[in-house]
Coordinates of N, CA and C in Angstrom, one line a residue:
M1 N 84.1 79.9 92.3 CA 84.2 80.7 93.5 C 84.1 82.1 93.1
S2 N 83.3 82.9 93.9 CA 83.1 84.3 93.6 C 84.4 85.0 93.8
E3 N 84.6 86.2 93.1 CA 85.8 87.0 93.3 C 85.9 87.5 94.7
A4 N 84.8 87.9 95.3 CA 84.9 88.4 96.7 C 85.3 87.3 97.7
F5 N 84.8 86.1 97.5 CA 85.2 85.0 98.4 C 86.7 84.6 98.1
A6 N 87.1 84.6 96.8 CA 88.5 84.3 96.5 C 89.4 85.3 97.2
A7 N 89.0 86.6 97.3 CA 89.8 87.6 98.0 C 89.9 87.3 99.5
V8 N 88.8 86.8 100.1 CA 88.8 86.4 101.5 C 89.7 85.2 101.7
F9 N 89.7 84.3 100.8 CA 90.6 83.1 100.9 C 92.0 83.6 100.8
D10 N 92.3 84.3 99.8 CA 93.7 84.8 99.6 C 94.2 85.6 100.8
R11 N 93.4 86.4 101.4 CA 93.8 87.2 102.5 C 94.0 86.4 103.8
H12 N 93.2 85.3 104.0 CA 93.2 84.7 105.3 C 93.6 83.2 105.3
A13 N 93.7 82.6 104.2 CA 94.0 81.1 104.2 C 95.3 80.8 104.9
A14 N 96.4 81.5 104.7 CA 97.7 81.2 105.3 C 97.6 81.3 106.8
E15 N 96.9 82.4 107.3 CA 96.8 82.6 108.7 C 96.0 81.5 109.4
I16 N 94.9 81.2 108.8 CA 94.0 80.1 109.3 C 94.8 78.8 109.3
Y17 N 95.5 78.5 108.3 CA 96.4 77.3 108.2 C 97.4 77.3 109.3
R18 N 98.1 78.4 109.6 CA 99.1 78.4 110.7 C 98.4 78.1 112.0
Y19 N 97.3 78.7 112.3 CA 96.5 78.5 113.5 C 96.2 77.0 113.6
L20 N 95.7 76.4 112.6 CA 95.3 75.0 112.6 C 96.5 74.1 112.8
S21 N 97.6 74.4 112.1 CA 98.8 73.6 112.1 C 99.4 73.6 113.5
R22 N 99.3 74.7 114.2 CA 99.9 74.7 115.5 C 99.1 73.9 116.5
R23 N 97.8 73.7 116.1 CA 96.9 72.9 117.0 C 96.9 71.4 116.7
V24 N 97.0 71.1 115.4 CA 96.8 69.7 115.0 C 97.9 69.1 114.1
G25 N 98.8 69.9 113.7 CA 99.9 69.5 112.7 C 99.5 69.8 111.3
A26 N 100.6 69.8 110.5 CA 100.5 70.2 109.1 C 99.5 69.4 108.3
S27 N 99.6 68.1 108.3 CA 98.7 67.3 107.4 C 97.3 67.5 107.8
T28 N 96.9 67.5 109.0 CA 95.5 67.7 109.4 C 95.1 69.1 109.2
A29 N 96.0 70.0 109.3 CA 95.7 71.5 109.1 C 95.4 71.7 107.6
D30 N 96.0 71.0 106.7 CA 95.7 71.1 105.3 C 94.2 70.8 105.1
D31 N 93.8 69.6 105.7 CA 92.4 69.2 105.5 C 91.4 70.1 106.2
L32 N 91.8 70.6 107.4 CA 90.9 71.4 108.2 C 90.8 72.8 107.6
T33 N 91.9 73.3 107.0 CA 91.8 74.6 106.3 C 90.9 74.5 105.1
A34 N 91.0 73.4 104.4 CA 90.1 73.3 103.2 C 88.7 73.2 103.7
E35 N 88.4 72.4 104.7 CA 87.1 72.3 105.3 C 86.6 73.6 105.8
T36 N 87.4 74.4 106.4 CA 87.0 75.7 107.0 C 86.5 76.6 105.8
F37 N 87.3 76.6 104.8 CA 86.9 77.5 103.7 C 85.7 76.9 102.9
L38 N 85.6 75.6 102.8 CA 84.4 75.0 102.2 C 83.1 75.4 103.0
V39 N 83.2 75.3 104.3 CA 82.1 75.7 105.1 C 81.8 77.2 105.0
A40 N 82.8 78.0 105.0 CA 82.7 79.4 104.9 C 82.0 79.8 103.5
F41 N 82.4 79.1 102.5 CA 81.8 79.3 101.2 C 80.3 78.9 101.2
R42 N 80.1 77.8 101.7 CA 78.7 77.3 101.8 C 77.8 78.3 102.7
E43 N 78.4 78.8 103.7 CA 77.7 79.7 104.7 C 77.8 81.2 104.4
R44 N 78.4 81.5 103.3 CA 78.8 82.9 103.0 C 77.5 83.8 103.1
A45 N 76.4 83.3 102.8 CA 75.2 84.2 102.9 C 74.8 84.5 104.3
R46 N 75.3 83.8 105.3 CA 75.1 84.0 106.7 C 76.1 85.0 107.3
Y47 N 77.1 85.3 106.6 CA 78.2 86.2 107.1 C 77.6 87.6 107.3
D48 N 77.8 88.2 108.4 CA 77.3 89.5 108.7 C 78.2 90.6 108.0
A49 N 77.7 91.1 106.9 CA 78.5 92.0 106.0 C 78.8 93.3 106.7
S50 N 78.2 93.6 107.8 CA 78.5 94.8 108.5 C 79.8 94.7 109.3
R51 N 80.3 93.5 109.4 CA 81.6 93.3 110.0 C 82.7 93.4 108.9
P52 N 83.7 94.3 109.1 CA 84.6 94.6 108.1 C 85.7 93.5 107.9
D53 N 85.9 92.7 108.9 CA 86.9 91.7 108.8 C 86.3 90.3 109.0
A54 N 86.6 89.4 108.1 CA 86.1 88.0 108.1 C 86.9 87.1 109.0
R55 N 88.1 87.6 109.5 CA 89.0 86.8 110.2 C 88.3 86.2 111.5
P56 N 87.6 86.9 112.3 CA 87.0 86.2 113.5 C 86.0 85.1 113.1
W57 N 85.2 85.4 112.1 CA 84.2 84.4 111.5 C 85.0 83.2 111.1
L58 N 86.1 83.3 110.4 CA 86.8 82.2 109.9 C 87.5 81.4 111.0
Y59 N 88.0 82.1 112.0 CA 88.5 81.5 113.2 C 87.5 80.7 113.9
G60 N 86.2 81.2 113.9 CA 85.1 80.5 114.6 C 84.9 79.2 113.8
I61 N 84.8 79.2 112.5 CA 84.6 78.0 111.7 C 85.8 77.0 112.0
A62 N 87.0 77.5 111.9 CA 88.2 76.7 112.1 C 88.2 76.1 113.5
T63 N 87.8 76.8 114.5 CA 87.7 76.3 115.9 C 86.7 75.2 116.0
N64 N 85.6 75.4 115.3 CA 84.6 74.3 115.3 C 85.1 73.0 114.6
M65 N 85.9 73.2 113.5 CA 86.5 72.1 112.9 C 87.5 71.3 113.9
L66 N 88.2 72.2 114.7 CA 89.1 71.6 115.6 C 88.4 70.7 116.7
R67 N 87.2 71.1 117.0 CA 86.5 70.4 118.1 C 86.3 68.9 117.6
G68 N 86.2 68.7 116.3 CA 86.1 67.3 115.9 C 87.4 66.5 116.1
H69 N 88.5 67.3 116.3 CA 89.8 66.7 116.5 C 90.3 66.9 117.9
H70 N 89.4 67.2 118.8 CA 89.8 67.5 120.2 C 90.6 66.3 120.8
R71 N 90.1 65.1 120.7 CA 90.8 64.0 121.4 C 92.3 63.9 120.9
T72 N 92.5 64.1 119.6 CA 93.9 64.0 119.1 C 94.7 65.1 119.7
E73 N 94.2 66.3 119.9 CA 94.9 67.4 120.5 C 95.3 67.1 121.9
V74 N 94.3 66.6 122.7 CA 94.6 66.3 124.1 C 95.7 65.2 124.2
R75 N 95.6 64.2 123.4 CA 96.6 63.2 123.4 C 98.0 63.8 123.1
R76 N 98.1 64.7 122.1 CA 99.3 65.4 121.8 C 99.9 66.1 123.0
F77 N 99.0 66.9 123.7 CA 99.5 67.6 124.9 C 100.0 66.7 126.0
R78 N 99.2 65.6 126.1 CA 99.6 64.6 127.2 C 100.9 63.9 126.8
A79 N 101.2 63.6 125.5 CA 102.4 63.0 125.1 C 103.6 64.0 125.4
L80 N 103.4 65.3 125.1 CA 104.4 66.3 125.3 C 104.7 66.4 126.8
A81 N 103.6 66.3 127.6 CA 103.8 66.4 129.1 C 104.6 65.2 129.6
K82 N 104.5 64.1 129.0 CA 105.3 62.9 129.4 C 106.8 63.0 128.8
G83 N 107.0 64.0 128.0 CA 108.4 64.1 127.5 C 108.6 63.4 126.2
E84 N 107.6 62.9 125.6 CA 107.7 62.2 124.3 C 107.9 63.2 123.3
A85 N 108.5 62.8 122.2 CA 108.8 63.7 121.1 C 107.6 64.3 120.5
D86 N 107.6 65.6 120.2 CA 106.5 66.3 119.6 C 106.4 66.0 118.1
P87 N 105.5 65.2 117.7 CA 105.4 64.8 116.2 C 105.0 66.0 115.4
I88 N 104.5 67.0 116.0 CA 104.0 68.1 115.2 C 105.0 69.3 115.1
A89 N 106.0 69.3 116.0 CA 106.9 70.4 116.1 C 107.6 70.7 114.7
Q90 N 107.7 72.0 114.5 CA 108.4 72.5 113.3 C 109.9 72.1 113.4
H91 N 110.5 72.0 112.3 CA 112.0 71.6 112.4 C 112.8 72.7 111.8
D92 N 112.4 74.0 112.0 CA 113.2 75.1 111.5 C 114.4 75.4 112.4
A93 N 115.4 75.9 111.8 CA 116.6 76.2 112.6 C 116.4 77.2 113.7
D94 N 115.6 78.2 113.5 CA 115.4 79.2 114.5 C 114.7 78.7 115.7
G95 N 113.8 77.7 115.5 CA 113.0 77.2 116.6 C 113.7 76.1 117.4
V96 N 114.8 75.6 116.9 CA 115.4 74.5 117.6 C 115.9 74.9 119.0
L97 N 116.6 76.0 119.1 CA 117.1 76.5 120.4 C 116.0 76.8 121.4
D98 N 114.9 77.4 120.8 CA 113.8 77.7 121.7 C 113.2 76.4 122.3
R99 N 113.0 75.4 121.4 CA 112.4 74.1 121.9 C 113.3 73.4 122.9
V100 N 114.6 73.5 122.6 CA 115.6 72.8 123.5 C 115.6 73.6 124.9
A101 N 115.6 74.9 124.8 CA 115.6 75.7 126.1 C 114.3 75.5 126.8
A102 N 113.2 75.3 126.2 CA 111.9 75.2 126.8 C 111.8 73.9 127.7
G103 N 112.4 72.8 127.1 CA 112.5 71.6 127.9 C 111.3 71.2 128.8
Q104 N 111.6 71.1 130.0 CA 110.6 70.7 131.0 C 109.4 71.7 131.1
A105 N 109.7 73.0 131.0 CA 108.7 74.0 131.1 C 107.7 73.8 129.9
G106 N 108.1 73.5 128.7 CA 107.3 73.2 127.6 C 106.4 72.0 127.8
R107 N 106.9 71.0 128.4 CA 106.2 69.8 128.7 C 105.1 70.1 129.8
R108 N 105.5 70.9 130.8 CA 104.5 71.2 131.8 C 103.4 72.1 131.3
L109 N 103.8 73.0 130.4 CA 102.8 73.9 129.7 C 101.8 73.0 128.9
A110 N 102.4 72.1 128.2 CA 101.5 71.2 127.4 C 100.5 70.4 128.3
A111 N 101.0 69.9 129.4 CA 100.2 69.2 130.3 C 99.1 70.1 130.9
A112 N 99.4 71.4 131.2 CA 98.5 72.3 131.7 C 97.4 72.7 130.6
L113 N 97.9 72.8 129.4 CA 96.9 73.1 128.3 C 96.0 71.9 128.1
A114 N 96.5 70.7 128.2 CA 95.6 69.5 128.1 C 94.5 69.5 129.2
R115 N 94.8 70.0 130.3 CA 93.9 70.0 131.4 C 92.8 71.1 131.3
L116 N 93.1 72.1 130.5 CA 92.1 73.2 130.3 C 90.8 72.6 129.7
S117 N 89.7 73.2 129.9 CA 88.5 72.8 129.2 C 88.7 73.2 127.7
T118 N 87.9 72.7 126.9 CA 88.0 73.0 125.4 C 87.7 74.5 125.2
G119 N 86.8 75.0 125.9 CA 86.5 76.5 125.8 C 87.6 77.4 126.2
E120 N 88.2 77.0 127.4 CA 89.3 77.8 127.9 C 90.5 77.7 126.9
R121 N 90.8 76.5 126.4 CA 91.9 76.3 125.5 C 91.7 77.0 124.2
D122 N 90.5 76.9 123.6 CA 90.2 77.6 122.4 C 90.4 79.1 122.6
T123 N 89.9 79.6 123.6 CA 89.9 81.1 123.9 C 91.4 81.5 124.1
L124 N 92.1 80.8 124.9 CA 93.5 81.2 125.2 C 94.4 81.1 124.0
L125 N 94.2 80.1 123.2 CA 95.1 79.9 122.0 C 94.7 80.9 120.9
L126 N 93.5 81.3 120.8 CA 93.1 82.4 119.8 C 93.7 83.7 120.3
F127 N 93.7 83.9 121.6 CA 94.3 85.1 122.1 C 95.8 85.1 122.0
A128 N 96.5 84.1 122.5 CA 97.9 84.0 122.6 C 98.6 83.7 121.3
W129 N 98.1 82.8 120.5 CA 98.8 82.4 119.3 C 98.3 83.2 118.1
Q130 N 97.1 83.6 118.0 CA 96.6 84.3 116.9 C 96.4 85.8 117.1
D131 N 96.6 86.2 118.3 CA 96.6 87.7 118.6 C 95.2 88.3 118.4
L132 N 94.2 87.5 118.5 CA 92.8 88.1 118.4 C 92.5 88.8 119.7
G133 N 91.7 89.9 119.6 CA 91.2 90.6 120.7 C 90.0 90.0 121.3
Y134 N 89.6 90.5 122.4 CA 88.4 89.9 123.1 C 87.2 89.8 122.2
G135 N 86.9 91.0 121.5 CA 85.7 91.0 120.7 C 85.8 90.1 119.5
E136 N 87.0 89.9 118.9 CA 87.2 89.0 117.8 C 87.0 87.5 118.3
I137 N 87.5 87.2 119.5 CA 87.3 85.9 120.0 C 85.9 85.6 120.3
A138 N 85.2 86.6 120.8 CA 83.7 86.4 121.0 C 83.0 86.1 119.7
V139 N 83.3 86.8 118.7 CA 82.7 86.5 117.4 C 83.1 85.2 116.9
A140 N 84.4 84.9 117.0 CA 84.9 83.6 116.5 C 84.2 82.4 117.2
L141 N 84.0 82.5 118.5 CA 83.5 81.4 119.2 C 82.0 81.5 119.4
G142 N 81.4 82.6 119.0 CA 80.0 82.8 119.2 C 79.5 82.8 120.7
I143 N 80.4 83.5 121.5 CA 80.1 83.7 122.9 C 80.1 85.1 123.3
P144 N 79.5 85.5 124.4 CA 79.6 86.9 124.8 C 81.0 87.3 125.2
I145 N 81.3 88.6 125.1 CA 82.7 89.0 125.5 C 83.0 88.8 127.0
G146 N 82.0 88.8 127.8 CA 82.2 88.5 129.2 C 82.7 87.0 129.4
T147 N 82.2 86.1 128.6 CA 82.6 84.7 128.6 C 84.0 84.6 128.2
V148 N 84.4 85.4 127.2 CA 85.8 85.4 126.8 C 86.7 85.9 127.9
R149 N 86.3 86.9 128.6 CA 87.1 87.4 129.8 C 87.2 86.4 130.9
S150 N 86.1 85.7 131.1 CA 86.0 84.7 132.2 C 86.9 83.5 131.8
R151 N 86.8 83.1 130.6 CA 87.6 81.9 130.2 C 89.1 82.2 130.2
L152 N 89.5 83.4 129.7 CA 90.9 83.8 129.8 C 91.4 83.9 131.2
N153 N 90.6 84.5 132.1 CA 91.0 84.6 133.5 C 91.2 83.2 134.1
S154 N 90.2 82.4 133.8 CA 90.3 81.0 134.4 C 91.5 80.3 133.8
A155 N 91.8 80.4 132.5 CA 92.9 79.7 131.9 C 94.2 80.2 132.5
R156 N 94.3 81.5 132.6 CA 95.5 82.2 133.2 C 95.8 81.6 134.6
K157 N 94.8 81.6 135.4 CA 94.9 81.1 136.8 C 95.4 79.7 136.8
R158 N 94.8 78.9 136.0 CA 95.2 77.5 136.0 C 96.6 77.3 135.4
L159 N 97.0 78.1 134.4 CA 98.4 78.0 133.9 C 99.4 78.5 134.9
R160 N 99.1 79.6 135.6 CA 100.0 80.1 136.6 C 100.2 79.1 137.7
S161 N 99.1 78.5 138.1 CA 99.1 77.5 139.2 C 100.0 76.3 138.8
A162 N 99.8 75.8 137.6 CA 100.5 74.7 137.1 C 102.0 75.0 136.9
L163 N 102.3 76.2 136.6 CA 103.7 76.6 136.3 C 104.3 77.5 137.4
A164 N 103.7 77.5 138.6 CA 104.0 78.4 139.7 C 105.5 78.4 140.1
D165 N 106.1 77.2 140.1 CA 107.5 77.1 140.6 C 108.5 77.5 139.5
L166 N 108.1 77.8 138.3 CA 109.0 78.3 137.3 C 109.2 79.8 137.4
A167 N 110.4 80.2 137.1 CA 110.6 81.7 137.2 C 109.8 82.4 136.2
R168 N 109.8 81.9 135.0 CA 109.1 82.5 133.9 C 108.6 81.4 133.0
P169 N 107.3 81.5 132.5 CA 106.8 80.5 131.6 C 107.6 80.6 130.3
S170 N 107.6 79.5 129.5 CA 108.3 79.5 128.3 C 107.4 80.0 127.1
F171 N 106.8 81.1 127.3 CA 106.1 81.8 126.3 C 107.0 82.7 125.6
P172 N 106.7 83.0 124.3 CA 107.5 84.1 123.7 C 107.2 85.4 124.5
T173 N 108.1 86.3 124.5 CA 108.0 87.5 125.4 C 106.7 88.3 125.2
S174 N 106.3 88.5 124.0 CA 105.0 89.3 123.8 C 103.8 88.6 124.3
T175 N 103.8 87.3 124.1 CA 102.7 86.5 124.5 C 102.7 86.4 126.1
Q176 N 103.9 86.2 126.6 CA 104.0 86.2 128.1 C 103.4 87.5 128.7
K177 N 103.8 88.6 128.2 CA 103.3 89.9 128.7 C 101.8 90.0 128.6
R178 N 101.3 89.6 127.4 CA 99.8 89.7 127.2 C 99.1 88.8 128.2
I179 N 99.6 87.6 128.4 CA 98.9 86.6 129.3 C 98.9 87.1 130.8
Q180 N 100.1 87.7 131.2 CA 100.2 88.1 132.6 C 99.6 89.4 132.9
H181 N 99.5 90.3 131.9 CA 99.1 91.7 132.2 C 97.7 92.1 131.7
E182 N 97.0 91.3 130.9 CA 95.7 91.7 130.4 C 94.6 91.1 131.3

């Protein structure tokens, strides 16, 4: 592996892994992270070197890897919506109270996420979970920035509708503010 690519891996692997593990669980995320960087290494000659940050490019590759696991993800969201135990949930002490407090709202959010189109879900989760900006999401997914705006708008409307009777969605505060006000 070239030194430059090793630096890209060192800089971004943990972040890509966290994104993937939130979507498909730790064991699958290990495999998908490895596949993401394998594809990136193979395709490194296609990387636009004028872009100073490889993060959106890597998220694009990772998101493409996720598409192969789409059915599993939808099944997970549907299981959460039914109130079944989340087999992927982290078991850290800090998150226990949040997960308990989220309760039904979390299940309803999972059901709403499962009903989003793949494009809407990918766009929303890159925005909300990974804190990518519109331009970065456009690069990651290989779509125009207007499509990013449209997908986020559509996803927000659908989530608001699905969660309309709740006082506040069970998003972390910063994510909640970004989803409601951008």
